[in-house]
Coordinates of C-alpha atoms and ligand atoms in Angstrom, one line a residue:
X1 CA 21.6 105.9 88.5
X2 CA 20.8 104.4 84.8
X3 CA 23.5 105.6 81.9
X4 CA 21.5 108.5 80.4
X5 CA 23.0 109.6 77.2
X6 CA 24.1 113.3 78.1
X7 CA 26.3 113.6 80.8
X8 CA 26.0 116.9 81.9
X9 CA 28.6 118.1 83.8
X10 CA 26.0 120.8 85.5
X11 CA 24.6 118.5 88.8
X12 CA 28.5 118.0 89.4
X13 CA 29.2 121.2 89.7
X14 CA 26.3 122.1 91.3
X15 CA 27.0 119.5 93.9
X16 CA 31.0 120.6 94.1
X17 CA 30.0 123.9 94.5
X18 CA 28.3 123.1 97.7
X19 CA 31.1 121.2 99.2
X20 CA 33.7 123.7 98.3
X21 CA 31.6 126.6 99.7
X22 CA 31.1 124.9 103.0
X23 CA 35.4 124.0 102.7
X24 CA 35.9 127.3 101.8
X25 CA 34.4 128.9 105.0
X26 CA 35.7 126.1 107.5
X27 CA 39.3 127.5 106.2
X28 CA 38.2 131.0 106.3
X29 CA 36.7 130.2 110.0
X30 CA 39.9 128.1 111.3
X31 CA 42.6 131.0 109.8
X32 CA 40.9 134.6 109.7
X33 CA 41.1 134.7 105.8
X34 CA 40.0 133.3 102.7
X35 CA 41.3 130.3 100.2
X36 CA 42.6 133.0 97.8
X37 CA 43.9 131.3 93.8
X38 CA 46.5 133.4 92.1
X39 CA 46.4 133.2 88.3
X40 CA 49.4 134.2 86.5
X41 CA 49.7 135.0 82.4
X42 CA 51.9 135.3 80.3
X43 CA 50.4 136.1 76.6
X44 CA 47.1 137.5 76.2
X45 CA 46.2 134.6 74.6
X46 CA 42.2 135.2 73.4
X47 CA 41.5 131.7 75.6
X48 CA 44.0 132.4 78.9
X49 CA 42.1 135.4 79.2
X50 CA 38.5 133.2 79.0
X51 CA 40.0 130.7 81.0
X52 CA 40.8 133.2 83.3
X53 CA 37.5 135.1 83.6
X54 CA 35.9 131.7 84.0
X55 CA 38.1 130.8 86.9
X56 CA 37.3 134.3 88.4
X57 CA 33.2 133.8 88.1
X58 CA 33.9 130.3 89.5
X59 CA 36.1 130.1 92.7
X60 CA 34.6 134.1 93.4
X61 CA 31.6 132.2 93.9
X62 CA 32.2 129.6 96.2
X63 CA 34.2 131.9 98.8
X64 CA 37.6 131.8 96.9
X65 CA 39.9 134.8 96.4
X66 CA 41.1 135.3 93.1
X67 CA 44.1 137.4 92.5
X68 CA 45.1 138.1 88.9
X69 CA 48.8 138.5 87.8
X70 CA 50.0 139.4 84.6
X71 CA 53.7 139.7 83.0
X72 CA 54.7 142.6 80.7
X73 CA 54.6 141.4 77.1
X74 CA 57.9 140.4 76.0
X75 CA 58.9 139.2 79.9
X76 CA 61.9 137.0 80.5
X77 CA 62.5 133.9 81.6
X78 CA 64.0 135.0 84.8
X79 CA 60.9 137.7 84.9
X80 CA 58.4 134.4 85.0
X81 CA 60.6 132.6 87.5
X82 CA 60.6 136.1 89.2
X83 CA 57.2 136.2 89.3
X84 CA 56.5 132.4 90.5
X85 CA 59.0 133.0 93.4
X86 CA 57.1 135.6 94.6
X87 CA 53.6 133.9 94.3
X88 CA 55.4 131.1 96.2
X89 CA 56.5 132.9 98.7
X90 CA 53.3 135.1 99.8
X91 CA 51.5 132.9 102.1
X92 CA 48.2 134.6 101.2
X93 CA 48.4 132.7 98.3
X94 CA 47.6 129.1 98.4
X95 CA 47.2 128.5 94.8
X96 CA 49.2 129.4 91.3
X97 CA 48.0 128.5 87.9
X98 CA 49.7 129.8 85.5
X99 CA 47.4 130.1 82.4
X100 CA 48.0 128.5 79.0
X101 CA 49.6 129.2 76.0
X102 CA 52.8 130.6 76.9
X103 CA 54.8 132.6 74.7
X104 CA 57.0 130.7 72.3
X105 CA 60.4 132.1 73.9
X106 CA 59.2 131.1 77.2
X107 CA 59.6 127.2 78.4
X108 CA 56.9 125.7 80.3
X109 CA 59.9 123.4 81.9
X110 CA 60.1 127.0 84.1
X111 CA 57.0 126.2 85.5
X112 CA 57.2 122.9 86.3
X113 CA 60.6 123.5 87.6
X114 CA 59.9 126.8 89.8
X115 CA 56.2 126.2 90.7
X116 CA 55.7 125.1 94.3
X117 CA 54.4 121.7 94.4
X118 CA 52.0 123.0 97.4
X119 CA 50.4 125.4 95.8
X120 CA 50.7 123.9 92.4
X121 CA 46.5 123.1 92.0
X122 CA 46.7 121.7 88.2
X123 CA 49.0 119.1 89.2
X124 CA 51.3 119.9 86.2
X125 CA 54.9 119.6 88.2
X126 CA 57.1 117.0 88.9
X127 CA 56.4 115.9 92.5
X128 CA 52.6 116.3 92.1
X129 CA 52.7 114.7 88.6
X130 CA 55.2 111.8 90.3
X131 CA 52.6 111.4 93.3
X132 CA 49.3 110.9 91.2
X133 CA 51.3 108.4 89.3
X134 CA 52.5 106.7 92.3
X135 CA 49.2 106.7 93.8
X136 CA 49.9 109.8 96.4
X137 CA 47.6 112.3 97.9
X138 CA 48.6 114.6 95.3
X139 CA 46.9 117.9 93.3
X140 CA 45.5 116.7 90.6
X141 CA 45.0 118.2 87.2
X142 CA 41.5 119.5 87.2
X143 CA 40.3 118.4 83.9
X144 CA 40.7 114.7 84.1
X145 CA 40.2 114.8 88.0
X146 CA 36.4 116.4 86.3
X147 CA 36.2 113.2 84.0
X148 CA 36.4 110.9 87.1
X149 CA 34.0 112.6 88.7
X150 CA 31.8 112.9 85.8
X151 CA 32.3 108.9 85.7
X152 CA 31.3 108.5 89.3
X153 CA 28.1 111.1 89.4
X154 CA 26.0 108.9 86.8
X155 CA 27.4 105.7 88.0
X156 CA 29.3 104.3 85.1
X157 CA 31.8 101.5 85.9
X158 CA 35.7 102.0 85.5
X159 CA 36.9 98.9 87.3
X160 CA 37.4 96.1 84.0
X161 CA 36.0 98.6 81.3
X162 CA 38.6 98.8 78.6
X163 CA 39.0 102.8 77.8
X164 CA 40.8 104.5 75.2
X165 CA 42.2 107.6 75.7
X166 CA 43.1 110.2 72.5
X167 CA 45.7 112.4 73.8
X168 CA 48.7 112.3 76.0
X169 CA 49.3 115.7 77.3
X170 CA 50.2 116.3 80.7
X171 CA 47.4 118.2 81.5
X172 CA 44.3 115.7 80.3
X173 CA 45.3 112.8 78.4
X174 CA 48.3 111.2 80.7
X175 CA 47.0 111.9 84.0
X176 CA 43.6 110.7 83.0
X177 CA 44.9 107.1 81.8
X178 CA 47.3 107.0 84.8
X179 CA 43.4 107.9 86.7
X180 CA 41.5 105.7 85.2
X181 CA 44.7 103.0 85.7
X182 CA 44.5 103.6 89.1
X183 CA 40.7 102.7 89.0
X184 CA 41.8 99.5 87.7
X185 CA 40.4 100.2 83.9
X186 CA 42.5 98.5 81.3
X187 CA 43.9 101.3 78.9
X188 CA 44.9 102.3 75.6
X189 CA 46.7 105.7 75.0
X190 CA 46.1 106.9 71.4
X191 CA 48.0 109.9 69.8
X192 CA 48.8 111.0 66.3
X193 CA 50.8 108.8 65.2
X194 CA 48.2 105.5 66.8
X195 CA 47.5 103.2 63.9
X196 CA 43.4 102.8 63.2
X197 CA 42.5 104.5 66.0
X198 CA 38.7 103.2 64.7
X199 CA 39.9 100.0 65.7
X200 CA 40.4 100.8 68.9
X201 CA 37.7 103.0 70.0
X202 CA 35.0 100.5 68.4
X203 CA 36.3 97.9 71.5
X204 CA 36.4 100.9 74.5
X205 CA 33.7 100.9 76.8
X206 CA 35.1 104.3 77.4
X207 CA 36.8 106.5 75.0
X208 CA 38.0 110.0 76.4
X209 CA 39.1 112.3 73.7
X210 CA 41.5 115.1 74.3
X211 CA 43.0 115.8 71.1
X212 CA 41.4 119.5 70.4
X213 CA 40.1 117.8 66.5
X214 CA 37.0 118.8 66.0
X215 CA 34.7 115.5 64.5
X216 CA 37.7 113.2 65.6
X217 CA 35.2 110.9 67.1
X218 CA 31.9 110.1 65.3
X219 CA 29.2 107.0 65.8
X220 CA 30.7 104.8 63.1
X221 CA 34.1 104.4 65.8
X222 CA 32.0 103.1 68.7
X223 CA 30.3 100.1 69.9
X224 CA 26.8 100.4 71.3
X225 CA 26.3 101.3 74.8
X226 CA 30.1 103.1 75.1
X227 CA 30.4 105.9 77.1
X228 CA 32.8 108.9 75.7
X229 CA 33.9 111.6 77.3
X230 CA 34.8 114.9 75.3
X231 CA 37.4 117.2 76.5
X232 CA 38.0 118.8 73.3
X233 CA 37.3 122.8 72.8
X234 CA 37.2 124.0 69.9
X235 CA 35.7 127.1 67.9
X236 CA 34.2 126.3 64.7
X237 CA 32.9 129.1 62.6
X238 CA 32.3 130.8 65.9
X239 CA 30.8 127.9 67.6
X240 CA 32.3 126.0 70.2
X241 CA 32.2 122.4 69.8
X242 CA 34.3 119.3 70.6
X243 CA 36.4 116.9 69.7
X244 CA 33.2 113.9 68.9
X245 CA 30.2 114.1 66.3
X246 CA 27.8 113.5 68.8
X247 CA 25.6 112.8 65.6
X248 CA 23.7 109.6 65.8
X249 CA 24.9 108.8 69.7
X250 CA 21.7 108.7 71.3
X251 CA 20.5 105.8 69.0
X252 CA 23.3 103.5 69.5
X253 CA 22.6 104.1 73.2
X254 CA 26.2 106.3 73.6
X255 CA 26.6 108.2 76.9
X256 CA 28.6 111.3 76.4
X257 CA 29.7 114.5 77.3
X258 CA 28.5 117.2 75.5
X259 CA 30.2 120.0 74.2
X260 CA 29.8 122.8 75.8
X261 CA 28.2 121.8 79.0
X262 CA 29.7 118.5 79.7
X263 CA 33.5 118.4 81.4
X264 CA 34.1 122.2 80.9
X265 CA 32.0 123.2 83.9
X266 CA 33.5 120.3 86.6
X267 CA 37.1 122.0 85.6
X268 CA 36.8 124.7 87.7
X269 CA 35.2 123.6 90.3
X270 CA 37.6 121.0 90.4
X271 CA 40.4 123.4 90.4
X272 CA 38.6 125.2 93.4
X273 CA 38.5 122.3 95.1
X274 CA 42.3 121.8 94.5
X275 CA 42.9 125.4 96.0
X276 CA 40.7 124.5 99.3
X277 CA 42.8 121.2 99.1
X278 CA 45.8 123.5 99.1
X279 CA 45.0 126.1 101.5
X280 CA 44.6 123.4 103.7
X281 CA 47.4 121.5 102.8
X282 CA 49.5 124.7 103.6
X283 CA 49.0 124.0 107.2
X284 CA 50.5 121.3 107.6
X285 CA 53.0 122.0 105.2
X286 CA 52.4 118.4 103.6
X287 CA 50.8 117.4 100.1
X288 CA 49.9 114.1 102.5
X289 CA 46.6 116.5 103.8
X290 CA 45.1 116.7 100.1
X291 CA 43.5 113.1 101.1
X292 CA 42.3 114.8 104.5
X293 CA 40.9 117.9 103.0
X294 CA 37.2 118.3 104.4
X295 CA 35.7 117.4 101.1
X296 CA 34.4 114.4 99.2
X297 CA 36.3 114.6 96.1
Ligands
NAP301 N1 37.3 120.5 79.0 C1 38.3 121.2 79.7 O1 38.1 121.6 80.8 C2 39.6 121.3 79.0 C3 40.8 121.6 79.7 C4 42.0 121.6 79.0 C5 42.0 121.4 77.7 N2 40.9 121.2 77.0 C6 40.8 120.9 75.6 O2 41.2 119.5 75.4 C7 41.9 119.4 74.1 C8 43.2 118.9 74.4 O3 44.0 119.7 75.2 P1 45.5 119.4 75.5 O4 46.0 120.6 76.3 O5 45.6 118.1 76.1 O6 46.1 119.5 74.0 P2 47.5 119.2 73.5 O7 48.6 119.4 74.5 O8 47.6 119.8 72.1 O9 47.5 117.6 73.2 C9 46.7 117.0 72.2 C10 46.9 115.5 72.2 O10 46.0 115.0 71.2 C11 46.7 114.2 70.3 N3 46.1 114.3 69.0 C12 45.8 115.5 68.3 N4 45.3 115.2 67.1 C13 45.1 113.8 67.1 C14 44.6 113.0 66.1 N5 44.1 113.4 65.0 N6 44.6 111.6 66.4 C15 45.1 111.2 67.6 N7 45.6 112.0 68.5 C16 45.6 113.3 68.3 C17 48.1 114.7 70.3 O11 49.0 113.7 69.9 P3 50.6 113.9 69.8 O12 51.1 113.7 71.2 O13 51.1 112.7 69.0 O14 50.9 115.2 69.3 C18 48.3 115.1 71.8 O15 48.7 114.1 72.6 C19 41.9 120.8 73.5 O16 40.7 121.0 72.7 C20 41.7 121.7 74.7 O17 41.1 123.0 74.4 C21 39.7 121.1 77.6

């Protein structure tokens, strides 16, 4: 397929959905009960709780189980390790993500720390954080893992592309470079304190923003023909939009992502891939069956 200049992230979804439907029900088929996702939160943050009612339309959908868990307001640390053990423990769950922000007093070192790598389907602790960058069978975090597949679907080239990539969380910006590493790009990652970022972006055949800046990116940063891929969410005057100006792409020939409609619908897909990946995974008992998982991710 050509570069077209809108990536939508809708056919990859679409086609994610299908595979993870038919995954869903050979799992259902082989062990008498469904994939099941448990989310857990910890604030009512205004966009846990969106993130949270997307993942619920979303792995609902495709045969997944979604069970909802919430900690009193105010909870303690040893209430959230409480609660993880639990969710560990229950083998009718085969996925945990616990949703985002936490509250201030509570660490998110807790998680990584007392989340079980099995059923751990962002890919946010230590052993499968350690694995992806090792190049493991590993879960991986859904929101980059949706950038590579985004990459893939309209048939852009990683292999020898220089890519920059604005952010280094550990959710989208690290594992994405380590990703896009491991797919043999060459890459630069770019945070706040990166010196003329402009200088950078306008010699990236790819430049994948994850910064949550609204207008960080604009056409005057990019070389003709770039691809860029926009993770950024943000609400602006009550309109969500991300982290590029989009303004002018199409005549310099830019693929990219837009915002909404671009990587926010492969996320959760993604993630319900991971918790197939899991559930399957839990069989065996070994994160070594992610790369067997009867699905083409
Ligand atoms: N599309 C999706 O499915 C999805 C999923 C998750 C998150 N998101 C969105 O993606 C964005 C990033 O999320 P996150 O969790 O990775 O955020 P985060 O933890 O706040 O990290 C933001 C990163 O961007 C860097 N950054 C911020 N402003 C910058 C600037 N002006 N110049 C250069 N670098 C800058 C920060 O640099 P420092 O490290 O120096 O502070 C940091 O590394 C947010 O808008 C979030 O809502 C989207």
């Amino acid at each position: 397929m050509t570069s077209p200049p809108l990536l939508r992230g809708a056919p990859i979804a679409s086609r994610l959905r299908a595979e993870v439907t038919l995954a869903a029900s050979l799992f259902r088929d082989q062990v008498g009960g469904p994939p099941l996702i448990a989310t857990l939160l910890t604030d009512r943050h205004p966009s846990a709780l969106a993130y949270r009612d997307a993942i619920d339309r979303g792995v609902r959908r495709v045969g997944i189980d979604h069970r909802p868990v919430e900690l009193a307001t105010g909870s303690s640390s040893d209430s959230l390790i409480a609660a993880l053990a639990s969710l560990n423990q229950d083998r009718s769950v085969h996925g945990i993500l616990v949703l985002m922000p936490l509250p201030a007093d509570l660490s998110v070192h807790l998680v990584f720390e007392h989340l079980a790598p099995l059923k751990d389907v962002d890919g946010i602790t230590p052993t499968n954080a350690g694995r992806l960058h090792l190049g493991l069978p590993s879960l991986r975090p859904s929101t980059p893992q949706g950038g590579i597949e985004i990459l893939d679907f309209y048939g852009l080239p990683i292999a020898g592309q220089n890519a920059v990539v604005i952010g280094r969380s550990n959710v989208v910006g690290k594992p994405f470079a380590t990703m896009l590493t491991h797919r043999h790009a060459t890459v630069t990652t770019c945070h706040r304190q990166t010196r003329d970022l402009a200088d950078l972006t306008r010699r990236a055949d790819i430049v994948a923003v994850a910064a949550g800046h609204p207008g960080l990116i604009n056409r005057a940063m990019l070389k003709p023909g770039a691809v860029v891929l926009d993770f950024g969410v943000n609400v602006v005057d009550g309109e969500v939009v991300g982290d590029a100006d989009a303004t002018g792409f199409a005549g310099l020939g830019i693929a990219y992502t837009p915002v909404p409609g671009g990587t926010g619908p492969v996320t959760t897909l993604v993630l319900a891939h991971n918790t197939v990946a899991a559930a399957f995974a839990s069989l065996s008992g070994s994160l070594d069956a992610v790369a067997t998982t009867p699905i083409l991710l």
